[in-house]
Coordinates of C-alpha atoms in Angstrom, one line a residue:
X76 CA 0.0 0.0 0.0
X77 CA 1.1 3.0 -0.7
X78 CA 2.3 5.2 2.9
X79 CA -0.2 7.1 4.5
X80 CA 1.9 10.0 4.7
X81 CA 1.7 11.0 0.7
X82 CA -1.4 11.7 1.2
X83 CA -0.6 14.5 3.9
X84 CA 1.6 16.9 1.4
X85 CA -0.9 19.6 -0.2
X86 CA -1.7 19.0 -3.6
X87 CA -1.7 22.4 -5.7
X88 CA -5.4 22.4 -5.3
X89 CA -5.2 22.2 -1.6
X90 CA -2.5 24.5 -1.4
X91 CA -3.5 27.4 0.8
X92 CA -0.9 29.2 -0.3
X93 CA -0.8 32.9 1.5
X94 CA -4.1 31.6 4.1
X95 CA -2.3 29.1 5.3
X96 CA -2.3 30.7 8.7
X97 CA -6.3 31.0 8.7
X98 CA -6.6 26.7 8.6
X99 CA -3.9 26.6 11.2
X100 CA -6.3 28.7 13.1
X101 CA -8.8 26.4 13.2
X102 CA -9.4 24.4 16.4
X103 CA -8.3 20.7 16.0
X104 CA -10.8 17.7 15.2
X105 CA -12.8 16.7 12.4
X106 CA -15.8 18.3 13.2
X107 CA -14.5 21.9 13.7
X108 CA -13.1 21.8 10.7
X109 CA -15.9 20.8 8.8
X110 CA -18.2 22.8 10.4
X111 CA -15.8 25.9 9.5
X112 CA -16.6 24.6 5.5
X113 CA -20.1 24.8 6.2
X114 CA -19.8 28.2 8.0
X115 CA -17.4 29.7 4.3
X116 CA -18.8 27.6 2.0
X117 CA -22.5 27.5 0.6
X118 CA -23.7 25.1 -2.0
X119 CA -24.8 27.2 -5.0
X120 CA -28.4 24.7 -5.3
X121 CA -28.6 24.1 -2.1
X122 CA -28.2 27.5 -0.3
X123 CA -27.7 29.8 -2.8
X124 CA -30.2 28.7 -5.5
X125 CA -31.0 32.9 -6.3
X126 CA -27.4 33.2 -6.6
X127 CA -26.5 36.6 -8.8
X128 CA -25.1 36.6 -12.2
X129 CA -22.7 38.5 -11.5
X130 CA -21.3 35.6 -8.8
X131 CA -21.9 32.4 -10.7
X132 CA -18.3 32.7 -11.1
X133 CA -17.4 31.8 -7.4
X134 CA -17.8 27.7 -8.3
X135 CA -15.5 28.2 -10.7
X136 CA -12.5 29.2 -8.7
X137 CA -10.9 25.8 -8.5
X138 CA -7.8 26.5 -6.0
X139 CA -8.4 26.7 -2.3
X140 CA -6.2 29.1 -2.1
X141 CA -8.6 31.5 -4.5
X142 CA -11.7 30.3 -2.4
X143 CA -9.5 31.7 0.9
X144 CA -9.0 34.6 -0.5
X145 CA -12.5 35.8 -1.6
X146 CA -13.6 34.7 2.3
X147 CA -10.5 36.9 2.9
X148 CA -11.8 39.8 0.9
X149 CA -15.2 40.0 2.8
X150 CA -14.7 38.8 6.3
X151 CA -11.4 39.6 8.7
X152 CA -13.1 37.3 11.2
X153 CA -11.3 33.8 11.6
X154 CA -12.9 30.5 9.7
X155 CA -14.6 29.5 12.9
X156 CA -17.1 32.4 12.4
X157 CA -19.7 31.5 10.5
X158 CA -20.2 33.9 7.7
X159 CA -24.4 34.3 7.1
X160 CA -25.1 32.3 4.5
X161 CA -25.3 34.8 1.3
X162 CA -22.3 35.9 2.4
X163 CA -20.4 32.8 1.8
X164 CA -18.0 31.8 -0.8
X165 CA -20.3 29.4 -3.3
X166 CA -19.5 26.0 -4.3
X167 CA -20.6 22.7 -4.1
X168 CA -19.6 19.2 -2.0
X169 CA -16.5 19.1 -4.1
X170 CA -15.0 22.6 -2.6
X171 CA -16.4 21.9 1.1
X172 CA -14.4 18.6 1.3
X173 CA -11.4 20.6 -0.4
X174 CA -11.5 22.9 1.8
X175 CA -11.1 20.3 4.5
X176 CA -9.0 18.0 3.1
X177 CA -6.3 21.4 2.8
X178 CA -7.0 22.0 6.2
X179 CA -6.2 18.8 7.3
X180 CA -3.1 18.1 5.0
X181 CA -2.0 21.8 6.8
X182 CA -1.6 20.2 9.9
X183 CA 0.0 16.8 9.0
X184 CA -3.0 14.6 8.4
X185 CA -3.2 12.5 5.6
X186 CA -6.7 13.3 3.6
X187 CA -8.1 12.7 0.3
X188 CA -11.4 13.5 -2.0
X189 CA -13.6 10.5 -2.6
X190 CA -16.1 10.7 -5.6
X191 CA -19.1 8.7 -6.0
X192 CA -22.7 8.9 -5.1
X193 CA -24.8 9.4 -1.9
X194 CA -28.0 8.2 -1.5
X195 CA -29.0 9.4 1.8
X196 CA -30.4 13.0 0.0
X197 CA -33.6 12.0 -2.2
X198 CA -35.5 8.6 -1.6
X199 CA -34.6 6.0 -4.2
X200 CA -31.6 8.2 -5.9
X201 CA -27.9 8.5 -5.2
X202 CA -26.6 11.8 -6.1
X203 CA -23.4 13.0 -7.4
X204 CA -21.0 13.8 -4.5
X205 CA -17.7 14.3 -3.0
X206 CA -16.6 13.4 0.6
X207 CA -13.8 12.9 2.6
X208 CA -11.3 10.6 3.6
X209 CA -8.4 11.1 6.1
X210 CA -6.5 8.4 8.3
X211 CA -6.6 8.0 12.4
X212 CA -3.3 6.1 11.9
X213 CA -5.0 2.9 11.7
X214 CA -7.6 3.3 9.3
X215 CA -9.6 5.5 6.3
X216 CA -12.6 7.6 8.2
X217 CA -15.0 8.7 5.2
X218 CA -16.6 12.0 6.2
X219 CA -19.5 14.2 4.6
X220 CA -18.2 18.1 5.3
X221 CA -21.6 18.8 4.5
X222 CA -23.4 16.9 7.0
X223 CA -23.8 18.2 10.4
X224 CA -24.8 15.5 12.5
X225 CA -28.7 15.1 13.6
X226 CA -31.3 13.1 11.9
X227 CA -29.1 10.9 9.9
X228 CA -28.8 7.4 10.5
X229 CA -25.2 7.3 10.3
X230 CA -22.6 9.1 11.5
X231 CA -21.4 11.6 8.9
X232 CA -17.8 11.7 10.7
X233 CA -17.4 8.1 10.1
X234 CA -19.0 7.1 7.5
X235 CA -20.2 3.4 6.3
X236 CA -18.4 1.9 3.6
X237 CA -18.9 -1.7 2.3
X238 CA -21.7 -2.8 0.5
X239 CA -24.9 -0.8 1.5
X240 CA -23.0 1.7 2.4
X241 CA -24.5 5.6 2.4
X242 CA -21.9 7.1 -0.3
X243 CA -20.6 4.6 -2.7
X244 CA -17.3 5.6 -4.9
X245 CA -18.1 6.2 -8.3
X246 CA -16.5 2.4 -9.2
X247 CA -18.5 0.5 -6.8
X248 CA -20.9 2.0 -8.6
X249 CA -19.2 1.2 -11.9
X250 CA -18.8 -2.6 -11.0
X251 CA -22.2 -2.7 -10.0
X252 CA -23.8 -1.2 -13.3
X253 CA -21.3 -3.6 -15.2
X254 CA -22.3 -6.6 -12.8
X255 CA -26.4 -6.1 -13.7
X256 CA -26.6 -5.3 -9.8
X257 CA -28.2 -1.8 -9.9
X258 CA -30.1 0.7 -11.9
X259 CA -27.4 3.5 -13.3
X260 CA -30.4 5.6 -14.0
X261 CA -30.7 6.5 -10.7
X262 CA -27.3 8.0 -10.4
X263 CA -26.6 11.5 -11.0
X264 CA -26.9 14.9 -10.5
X265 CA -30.6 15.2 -9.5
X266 CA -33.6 12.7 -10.6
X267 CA -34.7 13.7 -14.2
X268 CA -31.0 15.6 -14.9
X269 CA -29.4 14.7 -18.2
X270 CA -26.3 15.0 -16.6
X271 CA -26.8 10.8 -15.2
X272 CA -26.7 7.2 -15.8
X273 CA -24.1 5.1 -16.8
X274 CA -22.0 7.1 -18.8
X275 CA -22.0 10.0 -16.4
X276 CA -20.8 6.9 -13.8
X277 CA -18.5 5.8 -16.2
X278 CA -16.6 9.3 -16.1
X279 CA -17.0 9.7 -12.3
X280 CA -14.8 6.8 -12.3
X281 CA -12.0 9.1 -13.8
X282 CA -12.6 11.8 -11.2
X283 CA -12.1 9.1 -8.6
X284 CA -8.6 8.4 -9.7
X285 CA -7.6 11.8 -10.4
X286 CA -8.7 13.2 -7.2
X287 CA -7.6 10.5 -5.2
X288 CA -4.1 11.5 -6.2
X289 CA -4.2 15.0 -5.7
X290 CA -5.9 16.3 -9.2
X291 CA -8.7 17.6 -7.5
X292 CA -10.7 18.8 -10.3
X293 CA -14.1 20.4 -10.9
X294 CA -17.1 18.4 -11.6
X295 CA -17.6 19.7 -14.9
X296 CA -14.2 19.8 -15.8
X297 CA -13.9 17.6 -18.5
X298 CA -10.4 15.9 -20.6
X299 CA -9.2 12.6 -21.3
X300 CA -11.8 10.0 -21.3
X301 CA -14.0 11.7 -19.8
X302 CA -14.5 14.2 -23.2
X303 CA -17.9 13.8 -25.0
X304 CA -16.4 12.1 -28.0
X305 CA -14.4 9.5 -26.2
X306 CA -14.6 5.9 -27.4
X307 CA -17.4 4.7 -26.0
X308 CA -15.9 0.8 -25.8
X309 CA -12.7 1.7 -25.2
X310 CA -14.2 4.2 -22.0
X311 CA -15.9 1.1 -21.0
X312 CA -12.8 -0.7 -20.8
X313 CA -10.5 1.8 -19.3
X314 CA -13.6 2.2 -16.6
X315 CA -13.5 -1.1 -15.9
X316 CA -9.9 -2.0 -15.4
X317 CA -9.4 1.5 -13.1
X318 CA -12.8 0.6 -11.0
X319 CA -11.2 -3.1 -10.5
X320 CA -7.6 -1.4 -9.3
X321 CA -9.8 1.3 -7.2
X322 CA -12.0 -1.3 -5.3
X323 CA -8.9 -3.5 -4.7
X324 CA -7.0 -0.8 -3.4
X325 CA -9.7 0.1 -1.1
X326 CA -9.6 -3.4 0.0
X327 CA -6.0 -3.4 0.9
X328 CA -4.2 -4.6 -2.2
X329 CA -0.6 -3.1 -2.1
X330 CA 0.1 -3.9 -5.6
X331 CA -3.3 -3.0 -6.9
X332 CA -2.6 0.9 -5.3
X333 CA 0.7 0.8 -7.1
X334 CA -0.4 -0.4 -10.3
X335 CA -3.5 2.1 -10.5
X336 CA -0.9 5.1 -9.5
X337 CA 1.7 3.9 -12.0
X338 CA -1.4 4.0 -15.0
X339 CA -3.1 7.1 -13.4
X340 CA 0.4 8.9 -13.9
X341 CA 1.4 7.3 -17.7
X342 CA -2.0 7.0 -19.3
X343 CA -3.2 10.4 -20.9
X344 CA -6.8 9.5 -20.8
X345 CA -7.2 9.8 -16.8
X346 CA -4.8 12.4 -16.0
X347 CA -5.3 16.0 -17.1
X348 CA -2.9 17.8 -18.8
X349 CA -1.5 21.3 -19.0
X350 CA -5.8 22.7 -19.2
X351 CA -9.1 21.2 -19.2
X352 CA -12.5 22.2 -20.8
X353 CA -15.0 23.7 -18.1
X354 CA -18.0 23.3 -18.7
X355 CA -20.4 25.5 -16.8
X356 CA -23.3 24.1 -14.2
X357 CA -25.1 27.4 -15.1
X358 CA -25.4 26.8 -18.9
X359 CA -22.9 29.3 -19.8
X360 CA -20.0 28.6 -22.6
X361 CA -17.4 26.2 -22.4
X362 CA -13.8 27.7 -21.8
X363 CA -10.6 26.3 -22.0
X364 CA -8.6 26.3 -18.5
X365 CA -4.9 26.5 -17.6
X366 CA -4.3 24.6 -14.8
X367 CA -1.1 26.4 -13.8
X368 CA -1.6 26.8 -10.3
X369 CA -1.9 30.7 -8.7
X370 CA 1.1 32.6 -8.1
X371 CA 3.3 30.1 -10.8
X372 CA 4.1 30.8 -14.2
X373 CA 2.8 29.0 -17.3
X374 CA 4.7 25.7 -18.5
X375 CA 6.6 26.8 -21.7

């Protein structure tokens, strides 16, 4: 298996960069610091569903180190107060478990994003979603940021995993479409969405790989095999091999982990390049992104 450890170094996405001191701030523990996600972060359905024009842009800023920043520009009070809620930098589940998986990496403790579905939001369908992972030192604890506590029948600061469980990872899901086990139509971004079904799994399993080592992209990011005019068999295939090295891994298997790194790093059709095409949850036009982090110079 691969150490535990290279999962605590920042990735560029988690980088806090100049706010570094702001997550250090925050009190130790789990739940502080997803409560402070909550209290910076609002979901821009969810919370913010009137959200202006002229802000649409805040779920597109991608670094943590941007989403700090904006915070920074409007409040001077530390993370652990709450910001009221139209105040608050929007996103989605992918930038609240960013935001915690930086602030745990800040302090030493290995962390990663998980992608896959949950299907503890709407009876009988398992949305799109993004949690966290980060090891005790003994094991992986799965966490929902977004979750705080209450009426659910599990506890979102250590979540299930395992067959049944609340969130699966998108190749769980993957095996099971493949396997005739479950319906894929009930998998995506909201019931009656276009943006579900087994295709849409079949590129979640991508974004499982890449953000579980440390390409934490945005959910309509698209590149590689996860384009519109990829291959459909040949997507199939590279989906099923990377869900079988995923699943393994999960289960333990050293050499599995390795393997999946070794492809996720030399295959171009799951690793993103030097940009991606951003697609826009809002309807607007595609754009072409440079993924040169902030504060670096373009490759070339």
């Amino acid at each position: 298996m691969l150490p535990p450890e290279r999962f605590a170094v920042h990735s560029a996405y988690s980088d806090p960069g100049a706010f570094a001191h702001r997550l250090r701030e925050l009190p130790d523990g789990v739940a502080a610091v997803c409560a402070a996600a909550r209290g910076t972060i609002a979901h821009y359905r969810a919370e913010l569903a009137d959200l202006p024009v002229e802000r649409r842009h805040e779920v597109d800023l991608r670094w943590l180190a941007r989403i700090l920043a904006l915070d920074a520009e409007r409040h001077s009070q530390p993370l652990t107060h709450a910001r009221p809620l139209e105040q608050r930098v929007a996103g989605c589940c992918r930038d609240h478990t960013l935001f915690v998986v930086g602030a745990l990496r800040e302090r030493g403790v290995p962390a990663r994003s998980r992608v896959g579905f949950a299907g503890y939001f709407s009876p009988g369908y398992h949305h799109d979603h993004v949690v966290v992972e980060h090891h005790d030192g003994e094991r992986w604890v799965r966490t929902d940021p977004e979750l705080d506590g209450g009426h659910w029948p599990f506890d979102p600061r250590d979540v299930p995993t395992g067959a049944g469980a609340p969130f699966a990872s998108a190749a769980e899901v993957w095996r099971g479409h493949r396997a005739g086990e479950l319906d894929a139509s009930a998998y995506g971004v909201f019931p009656g969405s276009p943006f579900g079904g087994p295709e849409f799994v079949r590129g979640y399993v991508v974004f499982e790989v890449a953000h579980r080592f440390g390409d934490e992209l945005l959910l309509w990011d698209a590149w590689g095999a996860t384009e519109d005019d990829a291959d459909p068999a040949e997507a199939d295939a590279l989906a099923d091999e990377v869900a079988d090295l995923l699943v393994r891994s999960d289960d333990g298997d050293g050499g599995a982990e390795s393997e999946l790194l070794a492809r996720y790093t030399e295959d171009d059709r799951l690793h993103p390049g030097a940009s991606v095409v951003q697609h826009s949850p809002f309807g607007a036009d595609d754009v072409v992104v440079d993924l040169t982090p902030p504060g670096r110079a373009p490759a070339g």
